[in-house]
Coordinates of C-alpha atoms in Angstrom, one line a residue:
Chain A
X1231 CA 4.9 5.6 21.1
X1232 CA 6.6 2.7 19.0
X1233 CA 9.9 4.6 19.4
X1234 CA 10.5 6.9 22.2
X1235 CA 11.7 10.5 21.2
X1236 CA 14.7 10.1 22.4
X1237 CA 17.6 7.9 23.4
X1238 CA 19.9 5.0 22.1
X1239 CA 16.6 3.1 20.9
X1240 CA 15.9 5.7 18.5
X1241 CA 19.5 6.3 17.6
X1242 CA 19.7 2.8 16.5
X1243 CA 16.4 3.0 14.9
X1244 CA 17.3 5.9 12.9
X1245 CA 20.4 4.4 11.8
X1246 CA 19.4 1.4 10.7
X1247 CA 16.5 2.8 8.7
X1248 CA 19.0 4.9 7.3
X1249 CA 20.6 1.8 6.3
X1250 CA 17.4 -0.1 4.8
X1251 CA 16.3 2.9 2.6
X1252 CA 20.1 3.3 1.0
X1253 CA 20.3 -0.4 0.4
X1254 CA 16.8 -0.5 -1.1
X1255 CA 17.5 2.9 -3.0
X1256 CA 20.7 2.1 -4.7
X1257 CA 19.4 -0.1 -7.0
X1258 CA 16.9 2.1 -8.4
X1259 CA 19.4 4.9 -8.6
X1260 CA 21.9 2.7 -10.0
X1261 CA 19.3 2.6 -13.0
X1262 CA 18.4 5.7 -13.3
X1263 CA 22.4 7.2 -13.1
X1264 CA 23.0 4.4 -15.8
X1265 CA 20.0 5.0 -17.9
X1266 CA 21.0 5.9 -21.8
X1267 CA 18.6 8.9 -21.6
X1268 CA 19.6 10.3 -24.8
X1269 CA 18.9 6.9 -26.5
X1270 CA 15.9 6.1 -24.6
X1271 CA 13.2 7.3 -26.9
X1272 CA 14.8 5.5 -30.0
X1273 CA 14.9 2.3 -28.2
X1274 CA 11.0 2.7 -26.4
X1275 CA 10.3 3.1 -30.0
X1276 CA 12.0 -0.1 -32.0
X1277 CA 10.1 -3.5 -32.5
X1278 CA 11.6 -5.8 -29.8
X1279 CA 10.7 -3.3 -27.1
X1280 CA 7.0 -2.7 -28.0
X1281 CA 6.5 -6.3 -28.9
X1282 CA 8.0 -6.9 -24.9
X1283 CA 5.9 -4.5 -23.8
X1284 CA 3.1 -5.4 -25.1
X1285 CA 3.7 -9.3 -24.2
X1286 CA 4.2 -8.4 -20.5
X1287 CA 0.9 -6.4 -20.5
X1288 CA -1.0 -9.1 -21.8
X1289 CA 0.7 -11.7 -19.4
X1290 CA 0.4 -9.9 -16.4
X1291 CA -3.3 -8.3 -16.6
X1292 CA -4.5 -11.3 -18.3
X1293 CA -2.9 -13.4 -15.0
X1294 CA -4.8 -10.8 -12.8
X1295 CA -8.4 -11.8 -15.0
X1296 CA -7.3 -15.5 -14.0
X1297 CA -6.3 -14.8 -10.7
X1298 CA -9.9 -12.8 -10.0
X1299 CA -12.0 -15.0 -12.0
X1300 CA -10.3 -18.6 -10.5
X1301 CA -8.9 -16.9 -7.1
X1302 CA -12.0 -15.0 -5.6
X1303 CA -14.2 -17.9 -5.5
X1304 CA -11.9 -19.8 -4.1
X1305 CA -10.6 -17.2 -1.3
X1306 CA -14.6 -17.0 -0.6
X1307 CA -14.4 -20.9 0.0
X1308 CA -11.2 -20.9 2.3
X1309 CA -12.7 -18.1 4.5
X1310 CA -16.1 -19.6 4.9
X1311 CA -15.1 -22.7 7.0
X1312 CA -12.0 -24.8 8.8
X1313 CA -10.9 -28.0 8.5
X1314 CA -8.3 -30.6 6.8
X1315 CA -9.5 -30.3 3.4
X1316 CA -9.3 -26.2 3.3
X1317 CA -5.5 -26.3 4.8
X1318 CA -4.8 -28.6 2.1
X1319 CA -5.8 -26.8 -0.6
X1320 CA -4.6 -23.5 0.9
X1321 CA -1.0 -25.3 1.0
X1322 CA -1.3 -26.3 -2.9
X1323 CA -2.6 -23.2 -3.7
X1324 CA 0.4 -21.2 -1.6
X1325 CA 2.8 -23.7 -3.4
X1326 CA 4.1 -21.3 -6.0
X1327 CA 5.1 -18.5 -3.7
X1328 CA 7.9 -20.7 -2.4
X1329 CA 8.8 -22.8 -5.1
X1330 CA 11.8 -21.8 -6.8
X1331 CA 10.4 -20.5 -10.5
X1332 CA 12.4 -22.6 -12.6
X1333 CA 10.7 -25.7 -10.5
X1334 CA 7.3 -24.2 -11.2
X1335 CA 8.1 -24.2 -14.9
X1336 CA 9.4 -27.6 -15.1
X1337 CA 5.9 -28.5 -13.2
X1338 CA 4.0 -26.5 -15.4
X1339 CA 5.3 -28.6 -18.2
X1340 CA 4.7 -32.0 -16.8
X1341 CA 1.1 -30.7 -16.5
X1342 CA 0.5 -28.5 -19.4
X1343 CA 2.9 -29.4 -21.5
X1344 CA 2.3 -31.2 -25.0
X1345 CA 2.9 -34.7 -23.0
X1346 CA 1.9 -33.4 -20.0
X1347 CA -1.0 -34.8 -17.2
X1348 CA -3.5 -32.7 -18.9
X1349 CA -1.5 -31.1 -21.7
X1350 CA -1.6 -34.9 -23.4
X1351 CA -5.4 -34.5 -23.9
X1352 CA -5.5 -31.2 -25.3
X1353 CA -3.0 -32.2 -27.7
X1354 CA -4.7 -35.1 -28.7
X1355 CA -8.2 -33.6 -28.4
X1356 CA -7.4 -30.0 -30.0
X1357 CA -3.9 -30.7 -31.6
X1358 CA -3.3 -27.3 -29.5
X1359 CA 0.0 -27.2 -27.2
X1360 CA 0.1 -24.3 -24.7
X1361 CA 4.4 -23.9 -24.6
X1362 CA 5.7 -21.6 -26.9
X1363 CA 2.3 -19.8 -26.9
X1364 CA 1.4 -16.5 -25.6
X1365 CA -1.2 -17.8 -23.8
X1366 CA 1.5 -19.8 -22.0
X1367 CA 2.8 -16.8 -20.5
X1368 CA -0.3 -16.1 -19.1
X1369 CA -0.5 -19.2 -17.4
X1370 CA 2.8 -19.3 -15.7
X1371 CA 2.1 -15.4 -14.7
X1372 CA -0.8 -16.8 -13.2
X1373 CA 0.5 -20.0 -11.5
X1374 CA 3.0 -17.9 -9.8
X1375 CA 0.8 -14.6 -9.0
X1376 CA -2.7 -16.5 -8.2
X1377 CA -1.7 -17.3 -4.3
X1378 CA -1.2 -13.7 -3.2
X1379 CA -4.6 -12.7 -4.7
X1380 CA -6.1 -15.7 -3.0
X1381 CA -3.9 -15.1 0.4
X1382 CA -5.1 -11.3 0.5
X1383 CA -8.5 -11.8 -0.2
X1384 CA -9.1 -14.8 1.7
X1385 CA -7.7 -12.3 5.0
X1386 CA -9.8 -9.7 4.1
X1387 CA -12.7 -12.1 3.8
X1388 CA -11.9 -14.1 7.2
X1389 CA -12.0 -10.6 8.9
X1390 CA -15.0 -9.6 7.8
X1391 CA -17.3 -9.0 10.1
X1392 CA -20.6 -11.4 9.0
X1393 CA -23.2 -9.3 10.9
X1394 CA -23.4 -6.9 7.8
X1395 CA -23.9 -9.8 5.4
X1396 CA -26.4 -11.2 8.1
X1397 CA -28.0 -8.0 8.4
X1398 CA -28.4 -7.5 4.1
X1399 CA -30.1 -11.0 4.6
X1400 CA -32.6 -10.0 7.0
X1401 CA -33.2 -7.1 5.0
X1402 CA -34.4 -9.6 1.9
X1403 CA -31.0 -9.4 -0.2
X1404 CA -30.2 -12.9 -2.3
X1405 CA -26.8 -14.9 -1.9
X1406 CA -25.9 -13.0 -5.0
X1407 CA -26.7 -9.3 -4.3
X1408 CA -25.1 -9.7 -0.5
X1409 CA -22.0 -11.2 -1.9
X1410 CA -22.1 -7.9 -4.8
X1411 CA -23.5 -5.3 -2.4
X1412 CA -22.2 -6.0 0.7
X1413 CA -18.9 -8.4 0.9
X1414 CA -17.3 -7.7 -1.7
X1415 CA -17.7 -3.5 -1.2
X1416 CA -16.2 -4.0 2.1
X1417 CA -13.4 -6.2 1.5
X1418 CA -12.2 -4.2 -1.0
X1419 CA -9.0 -2.7 0.5
X1420 CA -7.5 -6.7 0.6
X1421 CA -8.5 -7.7 -3.1
X1422 CA -7.2 -4.6 -4.5
X1423 CA -3.9 -5.3 -2.5
X1424 CA -3.6 -8.6 -3.6
X1425 CA -4.3 -7.7 -7.0
X1426 CA -1.8 -5.4 -6.9
X1427 CA 0.7 -8.2 -5.5
X1428 CA -0.7 -10.6 -7.9
X1429 CA -0.4 -8.3 -11.2
X1430 CA 3.2 -7.3 -10.0
X1431 CA 4.5 -10.7 -9.1
X1432 CA 3.1 -11.7 -12.8
X1433 CA 4.8 -8.6 -14.4
X1434 CA 8.1 -9.9 -12.6
X1435 CA 7.7 -13.4 -13.9
X1436 CA 10.8 -14.8 -16.0
X1437 CA 12.4 -18.4 -14.7
X1438 CA 8.8 -20.2 -15.4
X1439 CA 8.0 -18.1 -18.5
X1440 CA 11.2 -19.2 -19.9
X1441 CA 10.7 -22.6 -19.3
X1442 CA 7.0 -23.5 -19.9
X1443 CA 6.1 -20.5 -22.5
X1444 CA 9.6 -20.0 -24.1
X1445 CA 11.7 -17.0 -25.4
X1446 CA 10.6 -15.7 -28.9
X1447 CA 10.3 -11.8 -29.9
X1448 CA 6.6 -11.3 -30.5
X1449 CA 5.0 -14.0 -28.9
X1450 CA 6.8 -15.3 -25.3
X1451 CA 9.6 -13.0 -25.0
X1452 CA 8.1 -10.7 -22.2
X1453 CA 9.9 -7.6 -20.4
X1454 CA 12.1 -9.5 -17.9
X1455 CA 13.3 -11.9 -20.4
X1456 CA 13.8 -9.0 -23.6
X1457 CA 16.0 -7.5 -20.8
X1458 CA 17.7 -10.9 -19.9
X1459 CA 18.5 -11.3 -23.8
X1460 CA 19.7 -7.6 -24.0
X1461 CA 22.1 -7.7 -21.5
X1462 CA 24.0 -10.3 -23.5
X1463 CA 24.1 -7.9 -26.7
X1464 CA 23.4 -4.6 -26.2
X1465 CA 23.2 -3.6 -22.2
X1466 CA 22.0 0.0 -22.8
X1467 CA 18.9 -1.5 -24.1
X1468 CA 18.9 -3.8 -21.2
X1469 CA 19.3 -0.5 -19.2
X1470 CA 16.6 0.9 -20.9
X1471 CA 14.0 -2.1 -20.5
X1472 CA 15.2 -2.0 -17.0
X1473 CA 14.4 1.4 -16.4
X1474 CA 10.5 0.7 -18.3
X1475 CA 9.6 -2.4 -15.8
X1476 CA 10.8 -0.2 -13.2
X1477 CA 8.7 2.9 -13.6
X1478 CA 5.9 1.1 -14.5
X1479 CA 5.7 -1.0 -11.5
X1480 CA 6.4 2.6 -9.6
X1481 CA 3.5 4.2 -11.8
X1482 CA 1.4 1.6 -10.5
X1483 CA 2.6 1.4 -6.6
X1484 CA 1.8 5.1 -6.4
X1485 CA -1.7 4.9 -8.1
X1486 CA -2.5 2.3 -6.0
X1487 CA -1.0 3.3 -2.8
X1488 CA -4.3 3.7 -1.0
X1489 CA -4.5 0.0 -1.9
X1490 CA -2.0 -1.0 0.2
X1491 CA -0.2 1.6 2.5
X1492 CA -1.3 0.3 6.0
X1493 CA -4.3 2.3 7.2
X1494 CA -4.5 2.7 11.3
Chain B
X319 CA 10.1 -14.0 34.6
X320 CA 9.3 -16.8 32.6
X321 CA 9.8 -14.4 29.2
X322 CA 13.3 -13.4 29.5
X323 CA 15.2 -16.7 29.0
X324 CA 13.5 -17.2 25.9
X325 CA 15.2 -14.4 23.9
X326 CA 19.0 -15.2 25.2
X327 CA 18.1 -18.9 23.8
X328 CA 17.3 -18.3 20.5
X329 CA 20.6 -16.2 20.2
X330 CA 22.2 -19.2 21.2
X331 CA 20.5 -21.3 19.0
X332 CA 21.6 -19.2 16.4
X333 CA 24.7 -18.6 17.1
X334 CA 25.6 -22.6 17.6
X335 CA 24.0 -23.5 14.2
X336 CA 26.2 -20.7 12.5
X337 CA 29.2 -22.3 14.0
X338 CA 28.2 -25.7 13.5
X339 CA 28.1 -24.6 10.0
X340 CA 31.3 -23.6 9.8
X341 CA 33.7 -25.6 7.6
X342 CA 36.8 -27.2 9.5
X343 CA 39.6 -26.2 8.0
X344 CA 41.3 -29.0 6.7
X345 CA 37.9 -31.4 6.6
X346 CA 37.9 -32.0 3.1
X347 CA 41.7 -32.8 2.7
X348 CA 42.2 -35.8 0.9
X349 CA 45.1 -37.0 3.1
X350 CA 46.1 -36.2 6.7
X351 CA 48.1 -33.6 7.3
X352 CA 47.8 -31.9 4.1
X353 CA 46.0 -28.5 3.7
X354 CA 42.6 -27.7 1.8
X355 CA 42.7 -28.6 -1.7
X356 CA 42.4 -24.6 -3.4
X357 CA 39.0 -23.7 -5.3
X358 CA 39.8 -23.7 -9.0
X359 CA 36.8 -21.9 -10.6
X360 CA 36.0 -23.1 -14.3
X361 CA 33.3 -21.1 -16.8
X362 CA 32.5 -23.5 -19.3
X363 CA 29.7 -23.9 -21.9
X364 CA 27.0 -26.3 -21.3
X365 CA 27.7 -28.6 -24.2
X366 CA 30.6 -29.3 -22.4
X367 CA 29.1 -30.3 -18.9
X368 CA 30.1 -33.8 -19.8
X369 CA 33.2 -33.6 -20.9
X370 CA 35.0 -30.9 -18.5
X371 CA 33.0 -33.8 -15.4
X372 CA 35.2 -36.1 -16.5
X373 CA 38.1 -34.0 -17.4
X374 CA 37.7 -32.8 -13.5
X375 CA 37.5 -36.4 -12.2
X376 CA 40.8 -36.9 -14.2
X377 CA 42.5 -33.8 -13.1
X378 CA 41.9 -34.6 -9.7
X379 CA 43.4 -37.6 -9.8
X380 CA 46.2 -36.4 -11.2
X381 CA 46.9 -33.5 -9.0
X382 CA 44.6 -33.1 -5.7
X383 CA 46.0 -29.9 -4.6
X384 CA 43.1 -28.5 -6.6
X385 CA 39.4 -28.6 -6.1
X386 CA 37.6 -27.6 -9.4
X387 CA 34.3 -25.6 -9.0
X388 CA 32.5 -25.9 -12.5
X389 CA 29.8 -23.4 -13.9
X390 CA 28.1 -24.7 -16.6
X391 CA 25.9 -22.3 -19.1
X392 CA 25.3 -21.1 -21.8
X393 CA 28.4 -19.1 -23.4
X394 CA 27.1 -15.5 -23.6
X395 CA 26.0 -15.9 -20.1
X396 CA 29.4 -16.9 -18.5
X397 CA 30.8 -13.8 -20.5
X398 CA 28.5 -11.6 -19.4
X399 CA 29.2 -12.7 -15.8
X400 CA 32.9 -12.1 -16.4
X401 CA 32.2 -8.5 -17.9
X402 CA 30.5 -7.7 -15.1
X403 CA 33.3 -8.5 -12.7
X404 CA 32.9 -11.9 -12.1
X405 CA 36.2 -13.9 -10.7
X406 CA 36.9 -17.0 -12.7
X407 CA 40.0 -19.1 -13.3
X408 CA 39.1 -20.7 -16.5
X409 CA 36.8 -20.0 -19.6
X410 CA 36.3 -22.0 -22.5
X411 CA 33.6 -21.2 -24.7
X412 CA 32.0 -22.8 -27.8
X413 CA 33.1 -20.3 -30.3
X414 CA 36.0 -17.8 -30.7
X415 CA 33.3 -14.3 -31.1
X416 CA 32.2 -15.2 -27.6
X417 CA 35.8 -15.9 -26.3
X418 CA 37.1 -12.4 -28.3
X419 CA 34.5 -10.5 -25.9
X420 CA 36.6 -11.5 -23.1
X421 CA 40.1 -11.5 -24.4
X422 CA 39.0 -8.1 -26.3
X423 CA 38.4 -6.5 -23.2
X424 CA 41.6 -7.9 -21.8
X425 CA 39.9 -10.1 -19.3
X426 CA 42.3 -13.0 -19.9
X427 CA 45.4 -13.9 -18.6
X428 CA 46.8 -15.8 -21.4
X429 CA 45.6 -15.8 -25.6
X430 CA 43.2 -18.5 -26.1
X431 CA 43.3 -21.7 -27.4
X432 CA 41.7 -24.1 -29.4
X433 CA 41.3 -27.3 -27.3
X434 CA 38.2 -29.1 -29.3
X435 CA 35.7 -29.0 -32.2
X436 CA 32.3 -30.3 -32.8
X437 CA 29.7 -30.9 -35.1
X438 CA 26.0 -29.9 -35.3
X439 CA 23.2 -32.8 -35.4
X440 CA 19.6 -32.5 -35.1
X441 CA 18.6 -33.7 -31.8
X442 CA 15.6 -35.8 -31.7
X443 CA 13.4 -38.0 -29.2
X444 CA 14.8 -41.4 -28.8
X445 CA 13.4 -43.6 -31.8
X446 CA 13.1 -40.4 -34.0
X447 CA 9.3 -40.7 -33.7
X448 CA 8.7 -37.5 -36.9
X449 CA 11.3 -39.4 -39.0
X450 CA 13.3 -36.8 -39.3
X451 CA 16.5 -37.6 -41.5
X452 CA 17.7 -33.8 -42.9
X453 CA 17.8 -30.1 -42.3
X454 CA 15.6 -29.3 -44.8
X455 CA 13.1 -32.0 -42.5
X456 CA 12.7 -29.7 -40.0
X457 CA 10.8 -27.0 -41.9
X458 CA 8.4 -29.2 -42.0
X459 CA 5.0 -27.5 -41.1
X460 CA 3.7 -30.4 -38.6
X461 CA 7.3 -30.1 -36.7
X462 CA 7.8 -28.3 -33.3
X463 CA 11.4 -26.9 -34.0
X464 CA 13.6 -24.6 -31.9
X465 CA 17.2 -23.3 -31.9
X466 CA 19.1 -21.5 -29.3
X467 CA 19.3 -17.8 -29.6
X468 CA 21.5 -15.9 -31.9
X469 CA 24.3 -15.2 -29.6
X470 CA 24.6 -18.8 -28.5
X471 CA 27.2 -20.5 -30.5
X472 CA 24.7 -23.5 -30.8
X473 CA 22.3 -21.2 -32.0
X474 CA 24.9 -18.9 -34.4
X475 CA 26.4 -22.1 -35.7
X476 CA 22.8 -24.1 -36.5
X477 CA 21.7 -20.4 -38.4
X478 CA 24.9 -20.6 -40.4
X479 CA 24.0 -24.7 -41.5
X480 CA 20.4 -23.8 -41.9
X481 CA 21.8 -20.8 -44.4
X482 CA 24.3 -23.1 -46.4
X483 CA 21.3 -25.8 -46.6
X484 CA 18.7 -23.0 -48.0
X485 CA 16.1 -24.0 -44.8
X486 CA 13.8 -21.5 -43.7
X487 CA 13.0 -22.7 -40.3
X488 CA 10.7 -21.3 -37.7
X489 CA 12.3 -21.7 -34.4
X490 CA 9.3 -21.6 -31.7
X491 CA 11.9 -20.3 -29.0
X492 CA 15.4 -18.6 -28.5
X493 CA 16.8 -21.0 -26.3
X494 CA 19.3 -20.1 -23.6
X495 CA 21.4 -23.1 -23.7
X496 CA 21.9 -26.8 -25.6
X497 CA 21.0 -28.0 -22.1
X498 CA 17.8 -26.3 -22.2
X499 CA 17.0 -27.0 -25.7
X500 CA 17.7 -30.9 -25.5
X501 CA 15.4 -31.1 -22.2
X502 CA 12.9 -29.7 -24.2
X503 CA 13.2 -32.2 -27.1
X504 CA 13.7 -34.5 -24.0
X505 CA 10.4 -33.6 -22.5
X506 CA 8.6 -34.0 -25.6
X507 CA 7.8 -30.0 -25.8
X508 CA 9.9 -30.1 -29.1
X509 CA 10.2 -32.6 -32.2
X510 CA 13.5 -31.6 -33.1
X511 CA 16.4 -28.8 -32.3
X512 CA 20.0 -28.1 -33.4
X513 CA 22.6 -28.6 -30.8
X514 CA 26.1 -30.9 -30.9
X515 CA 26.4 -34.4 -31.8
X516 CA 28.2 -34.7 -28.2
X517 CA 24.6 -33.7 -26.5
X518 CA 23.2 -36.3 -27.3
X519 CA 25.6 -38.7 -25.2
X520 CA 24.1 -40.3 -22.2
X521 CA 20.8 -38.9 -22.7
X522 CA 17.8 -40.3 -24.1
X523 CA 18.2 -38.7 -27.3
X524 CA 18.9 -39.4 -31.0
X525 CA 21.4 -37.6 -32.9
X526 CA 20.4 -37.4 -36.5
X527 CA 23.6 -36.3 -38.8
X528 CA 23.7 -33.3 -40.8
X529 CA 25.1 -33.4 -44.7
X530 CA 28.6 -32.7 -44.5
X531 CA 28.3 -29.7 -47.4
X532 CA 25.9 -28.1 -44.4
X533 CA 27.5 -29.0 -41.4
X534 CA 29.5 -26.1 -39.3
X535 CA 32.5 -27.4 -37.5
X536 CA 32.4 -25.6 -33.9
X537 CA 35.8 -24.5 -32.3
X538 CA 36.1 -24.4 -28.5
X539 CA 38.5 -21.7 -27.2
X540 CA 39.9 -22.3 -23.5
X541 CA 42.0 -19.3 -22.0
X542 CA 43.4 -18.7 -18.2
X543 CA 42.0 -16.2 -16.4
X544 CA 43.5 -13.7 -14.0
X545 CA 41.5 -15.1 -10.9
X546 CA 42.6 -16.3 -7.6
X547 CA 43.9 -19.5 -8.4
X548 CA 45.6 -18.8 -11.9
X549 CA 48.3 -21.4 -11.1
X550 CA 45.8 -24.0 -10.7
X551 CA 43.5 -22.7 -13.6
X552 CA 47.1 -23.1 -15.6
X553 CA 47.5 -26.7 -14.8
X554 CA 44.2 -27.7 -15.5
X555 CA 44.1 -25.9 -18.9
X556 CA 47.4 -27.6 -19.6
X557 CA 45.6 -31.1 -18.5
X558 CA 42.9 -30.1 -21.1
X559 CA 45.0 -30.1 -23.7
X560 CA 47.0 -33.1 -22.3
X561 CA 46.9 -36.9 -24.2
X562 CA 44.9 -38.2 -21.3
X563 CA 42.7 -34.7 -21.6
X564 CA 42.7 -35.2 -25.3
X565 CA 41.6 -38.8 -24.9
X566 CA 38.8 -37.7 -22.8
X567 CA 37.2 -35.5 -24.9
X568 CA 37.5 -37.7 -28.1
X569 CA 36.0 -40.4 -26.0
X570 CA 33.0 -38.0 -25.0
X571 CA 32.6 -37.6 -28.8
X572 CA 34.5 -34.0 -29.7
X573 CA 37.2 -33.9 -32.6
X574 CA 40.5 -32.6 -31.9
X575 CA 42.3 -29.6 -33.6

């Protein structure tokens, strides 16, 4: 029994739990209470909101795709052993989690911008520059979201009992088959948690996107950017957009609740 | 038995850190025996950053009773904060409409007054590598150009100037302030942008003049707000509008009304 059935400990836990729940519920309640319900259908149907929603979905799911494609091999390698190399790589990959997003945006510019380390070559060879493009929103979102996927995936892979994989090997399964039919299905809950965290982080990315990708309706203005822009001109639209973002997030959280609610 | 002392000592450590971080009253006083300078919060448009920092230094010499705290952001962002209940003592925006939003909501303590003017300029990298000489040049297909957002004064003025010059521009982004716009030009992400003449001062940038018939004169109003240090706010506004203040603004490149 974590909390006893009676006594002062139970009372304090109950009180503080109530305070915590209220503090977390209030912002959502504030949104729901102030939402322009009558105007909402009209607002949602408007061009700017469509664009913002489309761009947010593109950037968040694009970031998820990048995270899985690049993050899964990385997690497999990180989980395969220990050592200073792996520790250093893990540090670099975890950096976006703690870095202030605006700093991340500046760093992305310095790496992939027109005069950045890699961006310079892109510009020179292909005449193509990432900032101010939709691809840049995906990159910014992926940079901020990938660490969450990698960390969750690595944790799950490390916790996997290697004997299952070994058993599959003795039964004649090759490396690809072992990965696809044994390893990945067995760590599937961690992968789903990681994917969810990555997607959610990418959806909410603001500062890095604004700095690296810019802010133009139809090309780079994702929902958070549209929200911020609306707040200065039409607060009701901003509240409506906030509601959409909140409901979208709640929807995904509840659909995937079996993936992240801790199982005993 | 060894486990018990750990938790109290952690608590002691945290409390000690909190106590150590607490400021001693009078620790920032400029002269022994005087009380701590009172903080005056000044909200100013991003284009005023350099000028107001100078003005702040001048004001501190003249009147050390107050410690100025500046918040430099795009005008719409400042207005939003005030509308949402933020407390400031002075507001200086880069155009009248943004100030009107605050004044009409009766958030100012006294009517706003114009204290400076500014002209627009095309901001390019030092050396003007892309050879931009006019507004029409900005519309070239090979250039990457951006403006500030429509609600940002610089963005509004820029669009007015472009309209006057009958130039159709494809802006790559709606930047939040002239500061953000100039940073991107400086980093090489943009070949040019439209900001103020004063924005290139002290930076690695160049200003290309806009033809007089297309140029727009920006008008900067300043107002005292009913904040916590109203007297300090009034004194600062008085300083900004005084001769020494005007001289500082002129040195920074602003025009005087």
